[in-house]
Amino acid sequence: MNPDVELVVLDLAGTTVRDDGAVEAAFAAALTAVDVPAGSAQWRRAQAYIRDTMGTAKIVVFRALFPGDRAEQANRVFEEAFAERAIAVAEPVPGAEEAIRALRDQGRRVCLSTGFSAATRDALLDRLEWTDVADLVLCPDDAGRGRPFPDLVLTAALRLRVSDVRAVAVAGDTGFDMLTGRRAGASVVAGVLTGAHDAATLTAHGATHVLDSVAQLPALLGTR
Ligand SMILES: [Mg+2]
């Protein structure tokens, strides 16, 4: 039998934060900056790749798409465009902040995790006034490899001193979030339908549960 969940690792964009298309718009700005013609076959291929790998570290996505300096340039433009737009439009997913508080009131620790850079993460949390909503916030700058590697979840498990990797629940909106949770040994890997991917994709990547929203997570886990 799995131990009770002590730690919940929640994704930001698409899971706890609505960015109103800021991620997609920032990727478009980045492709334009490295001279990919809008609407071209290369543009469509890049967008499909970006969509399929949503949730991983952005710099890894750009390195896979563009050799050398273009990846760094694309990433810089992405970060700038996203930070600018997200600061203007990001809002919590309805019920997300209440869910985080409910999970902590249940005696669980909560880590927010993201594939953004540390600077973008901080801008987003400032905008939401979420600088101390969770016990910990991690991005790939803090914790080695981004998704779908298990580093973010395992780092949270170590830093927040869980007794067993199975005492971890992970929630996210992408296939890579699900794969990350599975690879880290989490016993609950919940996909949410407020973001990038549909139920079939989340399930195919290992979701143990599919929820309409992160707001349903405290009820799923129950009281301790
Ligand atoms: Mg996400």
mmCIF file of C-alpha atoms and ligand atoms in Angstrom:
data_model
loop_
_atom_site.group_PDB
_atom_site.id
_atom_site.type_symbol
_atom_site.label_atom_id
_atom_site.label_comp_id
_atom_site.label_asym_id
_atom_site.label_seq_id
_atom_site.Cartn_x
_atom_site.Cartn_y
_atom_site.Cartn_z
ATOM 1 C CA MET A 1 0.000 0.000 0.000
ATOM 2 C CA ASN A 2 1.239 3.508 -0.799
ATOM 3 C CA PRO A 3 2.048 5.870 2.066
ATOM 4 C CA ASP A 4 -0.120 8.942 2.584
ATOM 5 C CA VAL A 5 0.795 11.945 0.425
ATOM 6 C CA GLU A 6 3.116 14.314 2.316
ATOM 7 C CA LEU A 7 4.230 16.525 -0.578
ATOM 8 C CA VAL A 8 2.361 17.920 -3.582
ATOM 9 C CA VAL A 9 4.363 19.237 -6.550
ATOM 10 C CA LEU A 10 2.284 21.550 -8.737
ATOM 11 C CA ASP A 11 3.137 22.941 -12.141
ATOM 12 C CA LEU A 12 2.643 26.675 -12.760
ATOM 13 C CA ALA A 13 1.526 27.603 -16.314
ATOM 14 C CA GLY A 14 -1.602 25.727 -17.369
ATOM 15 C CA THR A 15 -2.046 24.088 -13.961
ATOM 16 C CA THR A 16 -2.131 26.772 -11.259
ATOM 17 C CA VAL A 17 -1.657 29.834 -13.501
ATOM 18 C CA ARG A 18 -3.639 30.942 -16.541
ATOM 19 C CA ASP A 19 -1.380 32.878 -18.867
ATOM 20 C CA ASP A 20 -3.969 33.697 -21.524
ATOM 21 C CA GLY A 21 -1.811 32.567 -24.439
ATOM 22 C CA ALA A 22 1.382 34.267 -23.193
ATOM 23 C CA VAL A 23 3.434 31.078 -23.629
ATOM 24 C CA GLU A 24 2.271 30.527 -27.206
ATOM 25 C CA ALA A 25 2.782 34.212 -28.064
ATOM 26 C CA ALA A 26 6.288 34.186 -26.583
ATOM 27 C CA PHE A 27 7.212 31.108 -28.611
ATOM 28 C CA ALA A 28 5.952 32.880 -31.749
ATOM 29 C CA ALA A 29 8.110 35.920 -30.917
ATOM 30 C CA ALA A 30 11.107 33.643 -30.403
ATOM 31 C CA LEU A 31 10.642 31.884 -33.754
ATOM 32 C CA THR A 32 10.350 35.255 -35.491
ATOM 33 C CA ALA A 33 13.541 36.455 -33.769
ATOM 34 C CA VAL A 34 15.545 33.586 -35.274
ATOM 35 C CA ASP A 35 14.107 34.187 -38.746
ATOM 36 C CA VAL A 36 11.665 31.317 -39.029
ATOM 37 C CA PRO A 37 9.078 32.626 -41.532
ATOM 38 C CA ALA A 38 5.590 32.744 -39.940
ATOM 39 C CA GLY A 39 3.327 30.071 -41.398
ATOM 40 C CA SER A 40 6.155 28.209 -43.158
ATOM 41 C CA ALA A 41 6.582 24.435 -42.930
ATOM 42 C CA GLN A 42 9.517 25.008 -40.562
ATOM 43 C CA TRP A 43 7.315 27.237 -38.383
ATOM 44 C CA ARG A 44 4.590 24.576 -38.242
ATOM 45 C CA ARG A 45 7.124 21.846 -37.421
ATOM 46 C CA ALA A 46 8.637 23.985 -34.666
ATOM 47 C CA GLN A 47 5.208 24.772 -33.204
ATOM 48 C CA ALA A 48 4.244 21.077 -33.217
ATOM 49 C CA TYR A 49 7.502 20.207 -31.451
ATOM 50 C CA ILE A 50 6.983 23.002 -28.908
ATOM 51 C CA ARG A 51 3.448 21.797 -28.214
ATOM 52 C CA ASP A 52 4.491 18.150 -27.806
ATOM 53 C CA THR A 53 7.328 19.033 -25.433
ATOM 54 C CA MET A 54 5.419 21.681 -23.434
ATOM 55 C CA GLY A 55 6.476 21.540 -19.801
ATOM 56 C CA THR A 56 10.175 20.924 -20.375
ATOM 57 C CA ALA A 57 12.891 23.548 -19.918
ATOM 58 C CA LYS A 58 12.468 26.099 -22.710
ATOM 59 C CA ILE A 59 16.184 26.320 -23.454
ATOM 60 C CA VAL A 60 16.226 22.549 -24.097
ATOM 61 C CA VAL A 61 13.394 22.965 -26.604
ATOM 62 C CA PHE A 62 15.262 25.749 -28.428
ATOM 63 C CA ARG A 63 18.534 23.797 -28.477
ATOM 64 C CA ALA A 64 16.711 20.864 -30.092
ATOM 65 C CA LEU A 65 15.218 23.175 -32.728
ATOM 66 C CA PHE A 66 18.130 25.520 -33.478
ATOM 67 C CA PRO A 67 21.871 24.929 -33.491
ATOM 68 C CA GLY A 68 24.354 27.146 -31.658
ATOM 69 C CA ASP A 69 23.720 30.774 -30.829
ATOM 70 C CA ARG A 70 20.230 30.788 -32.320
ATOM 71 C CA ALA A 71 18.966 28.671 -29.423
ATOM 72 C CA GLU A 72 20.281 31.189 -26.880
ATOM 73 C CA GLN A 73 18.812 34.061 -28.881
ATOM 74 C CA ALA A 74 15.430 32.347 -29.207
ATOM 75 C CA ASN A 75 15.396 31.613 -25.486
ATOM 76 C CA ARG A 76 16.242 35.210 -24.600
ATOM 77 C CA VAL A 77 13.431 36.551 -26.786
ATOM 78 C CA PHE A 78 11.049 33.951 -25.369
ATOM 79 C CA GLU A 79 11.861 34.906 -21.789
ATOM 80 C CA GLU A 80 11.533 38.639 -22.471
ATOM 81 C CA ALA A 81 8.280 38.296 -24.423
ATOM 82 C CA PHE A 82 6.788 35.961 -21.859
ATOM 83 C CA ALA A 83 7.800 38.005 -18.840
ATOM 84 C CA GLU A 84 6.389 41.171 -20.394
ATOM 85 C CA ARG A 85 3.099 39.597 -21.366
ATOM 86 C CA ALA A 86 2.677 37.350 -18.327
ATOM 87 C CA ILE A 87 3.170 40.284 -16.012
ATOM 88 C CA ALA A 88 0.239 41.919 -17.772
ATOM 89 C CA VAL A 89 -2.156 38.959 -18.056
ATOM 90 C CA ALA A 90 -1.363 36.037 -15.725
ATOM 91 C CA GLU A 91 -4.100 35.072 -13.294
ATOM 92 C CA PRO A 92 -4.506 32.077 -11.014
ATOM 93 C CA VAL A 93 -6.504 29.176 -12.408
ATOM 94 C CA PRO A 94 -9.865 29.574 -10.600
ATOM 95 C CA GLY A 95 -9.601 27.864 -7.218
ATOM 96 C CA ALA A 96 -5.847 27.196 -7.497
ATOM 97 C CA GLU A 97 -4.765 29.461 -4.663
ATOM 98 C CA GLU A 98 -7.490 28.041 -2.425
ATOM 99 C CA ALA A 99 -6.360 24.516 -3.373
ATOM 100 C CA ILE A 100 -2.745 25.285 -2.407
ATOM 101 C CA ARG A 101 -3.898 26.640 0.952
ATOM 102 C CA ALA A 102 -6.219 23.652 1.479
ATOM 103 C CA LEU A 103 -3.386 21.198 0.774
ATOM 104 C CA ARG A 104 -1.169 22.971 3.294
ATOM 105 C CA ASP A 105 -4.027 23.084 5.809
ATOM 106 C CA GLN A 106 -4.289 19.313 5.332
ATOM 107 C CA GLY A 107 -0.734 19.121 6.670
ATOM 108 C CA ARG A 108 0.915 18.639 3.282
ATOM 109 C CA ARG A 109 3.860 20.523 1.886
ATOM 110 C CA VAL A 110 3.444 22.198 -1.515
ATOM 111 C CA CYS A 111 6.122 22.884 -4.118
ATOM 112 C CA LEU A 112 5.436 24.912 -7.257
ATOM 113 C CA SER A 113 7.572 23.869 -10.224
ATOM 114 C CA THR A 114 8.103 25.259 -13.693
ATOM 115 C CA GLY A 115 10.201 24.983 -16.844
ATOM 116 C CA PHE A 116 10.733 28.770 -16.929
ATOM 117 C CA SER A 117 13.979 30.485 -15.980
ATOM 118 C CA ALA A 118 14.394 31.802 -12.441
ATOM 119 C CA ALA A 119 13.831 35.394 -13.623
ATOM 120 C CA THR A 120 10.571 34.541 -15.408
ATOM 121 C CA ARG A 121 9.385 32.442 -12.489
ATOM 122 C CA ASP A 122 9.984 35.319 -10.074
ATOM 123 C CA ALA A 123 8.200 37.834 -12.317
ATOM 124 C CA LEU A 124 5.214 35.515 -12.521
ATOM 125 C CA LEU A 125 5.061 34.946 -8.757
ATOM 126 C CA ASP A 126 5.360 38.691 -8.099
ATOM 127 C CA ARG A 127 2.474 39.389 -10.458
ATOM 128 C CA LEU A 128 0.302 36.840 -8.634
ATOM 129 C CA GLU A 129 1.488 37.958 -5.172
ATOM 130 C CA TRP A 130 2.417 34.311 -4.656
ATOM 131 C CA THR A 131 5.948 34.773 -3.342
ATOM 132 C CA ASP A 132 5.158 32.794 -0.177
ATOM 133 C CA VAL A 133 2.052 30.834 -1.133
ATOM 134 C CA ALA A 134 3.990 27.547 -1.265
ATOM 135 C CA ASP A 135 6.706 25.871 0.829
ATOM 136 C CA LEU A 136 9.110 25.837 -2.121
ATOM 137 C CA VAL A 137 9.321 26.981 -5.755
ATOM 138 C CA LEU A 138 11.678 25.232 -8.177
ATOM 139 C CA CYS A 139 12.718 25.726 -11.781
ATOM 140 C CA PRO A 140 15.440 23.940 -13.783
ATOM 141 C CA ASP A 141 17.965 26.661 -12.766
ATOM 142 C CA ASP A 142 17.600 25.315 -9.194
ATOM 143 C CA ALA A 143 17.392 21.605 -9.801
ATOM 144 C CA GLY A 144 19.461 20.223 -12.650
ATOM 145 C CA ARG A 145 17.510 18.880 -15.566
ATOM 146 C CA GLY A 146 13.993 20.025 -16.386
ATOM 147 C CA ARG A 147 11.100 17.751 -17.288
ATOM 148 C CA PRO A 148 10.655 14.977 -18.263
ATOM 149 C CA PHE A 149 13.623 14.125 -16.029
ATOM 150 C CA PRO A 150 12.648 13.569 -12.382
ATOM 151 C CA ASP A 151 15.052 16.183 -10.954
ATOM 152 C CA LEU A 152 12.502 18.860 -9.971
ATOM 153 C CA VAL A 153 10.261 16.413 -8.123
ATOM 154 C CA LEU A 154 13.151 14.563 -6.479
ATOM 155 C CA THR A 155 14.743 17.867 -5.408
ATOM 156 C CA ALA A 156 11.458 18.921 -3.817
ATOM 157 C CA ALA A 157 11.225 15.528 -2.063
ATOM 158 C CA LEU A 158 14.733 15.944 -0.623
ATOM 159 C CA ARG A 159 14.424 19.618 0.312
ATOM 160 C CA LEU A 160 11.044 19.137 1.962
ATOM 161 C CA ARG A 161 12.135 15.875 3.611
ATOM 162 C CA VAL A 162 9.492 13.366 2.567
ATOM 163 C CA SER A 163 9.751 9.892 4.060
ATOM 164 C CA ASP A 164 9.192 7.998 0.784
ATOM 165 C CA VAL A 165 9.032 9.006 -2.904
ATOM 166 C CA ARG A 166 5.617 7.363 -3.022
ATOM 167 C CA ALA A 167 4.423 9.967 -0.502
ATOM 168 C CA VAL A 168 4.551 12.523 -3.336
ATOM 169 C CA ALA A 169 1.697 13.685 -5.577
ATOM 170 C CA VAL A 170 2.409 15.539 -8.820
ATOM 171 C CA ALA A 171 -0.114 17.584 -10.792
ATOM 172 C CA GLY A 172 0.391 19.167 -14.204
ATOM 173 C CA ASP A 173 -1.187 19.953 -17.563
ATOM 174 C CA THR A 174 1.280 18.255 -19.910
ATOM 175 C CA GLY A 175 2.404 14.771 -20.860
ATOM 176 C CA PHE A 176 5.904 15.643 -19.660
ATOM 177 C CA ASP A 177 4.531 16.569 -16.232
ATOM 178 C CA MET A 178 3.023 13.081 -16.023
ATOM 179 C CA LEU A 179 6.234 11.381 -17.177
ATOM 180 C CA THR A 180 8.230 13.410 -14.644
ATOM 181 C CA GLY A 181 5.942 12.318 -11.810
ATOM 182 C CA ARG A 182 6.145 8.678 -12.852
ATOM 183 C CA ARG A 183 9.932 8.743 -13.181
ATOM 184 C CA ALA A 184 10.236 10.301 -9.713
ATOM 185 C CA GLY A 185 8.161 7.504 -8.151
ATOM 186 C CA ALA A 186 5.135 9.604 -7.148
ATOM 187 C CA SER A 187 2.079 7.509 -6.280
ATOM 188 C CA VAL A 188 -0.413 10.149 -7.470
ATOM 189 C CA VAL A 189 0.246 11.714 -10.876
ATOM 190 C CA ALA A 190 -2.743 13.899 -11.694
ATOM 191 C CA GLY A 191 -3.311 15.486 -15.079
ATOM 192 C CA VAL A 192 -5.445 18.624 -15.227
ATOM 193 C CA LEU A 193 -7.473 19.828 -18.209
ATOM 194 C CA THR A 194 -6.899 23.588 -17.757
ATOM 195 C CA GLY A 195 -3.744 23.691 -19.888
ATOM 196 C CA ALA A 196 -1.912 22.316 -22.899
ATOM 197 C CA HIS A 197 -2.867 18.662 -23.243
ATOM 198 C CA ASP A 198 -6.045 16.560 -23.334
ATOM 199 C CA ALA A 199 -7.023 13.561 -21.211
ATOM 200 C CA ALA A 200 -5.806 11.020 -23.794
ATOM 201 C CA THR A 201 -2.309 12.575 -23.911
ATOM 202 C CA LEU A 202 -2.099 12.847 -20.117
ATOM 203 C CA THR A 203 -3.168 9.225 -19.678
ATOM 204 C CA ALA A 204 -0.773 8.004 -22.374
ATOM 205 C CA HIS A 205 2.095 9.622 -20.428
ATOM 206 C CA GLY A 206 1.178 7.930 -17.157
ATOM 207 C CA ALA A 207 -1.502 10.020 -15.396
ATOM 208 C CA THR A 208 -3.031 8.059 -12.519
ATOM 209 C CA HIS A 209 -5.926 10.544 -12.401
ATOM 210 C CA VAL A 210 -7.325 13.188 -14.777
ATOM 211 C CA LEU A 211 -9.027 16.167 -13.107
ATOM 212 C CA ASP A 212 -10.956 19.078 -14.610
ATOM 213 C CA SER A 213 -8.795 21.392 -12.489
ATOM 214 C CA VAL A 214 -6.224 21.517 -9.706
ATOM 215 C CA ALA A 215 -9.076 22.791 -7.517
ATOM 216 C CA GLN A 216 -10.198 19.131 -7.231
ATOM 217 C CA LEU A 217 -6.854 17.931 -5.854
ATOM 218 C CA PRO A 218 -7.432 18.503 -2.100
ATOM 219 C CA ALA A 219 -10.638 16.414 -2.274
ATOM 220 C CA LEU A 220 -8.864 13.682 -4.267
ATOM 221 C CA LEU A 221 -6.106 13.377 -1.660
ATOM 222 C CA GLY A 222 -8.464 13.744 1.286
ATOM 223 C CA THR A 223 -7.615 14.596 4.844
ATOM 224 C CA ARG A 224 -4.547 13.094 6.450
HETATM 225 MG MG MG B 1 2.292 23.636 -17.529
#
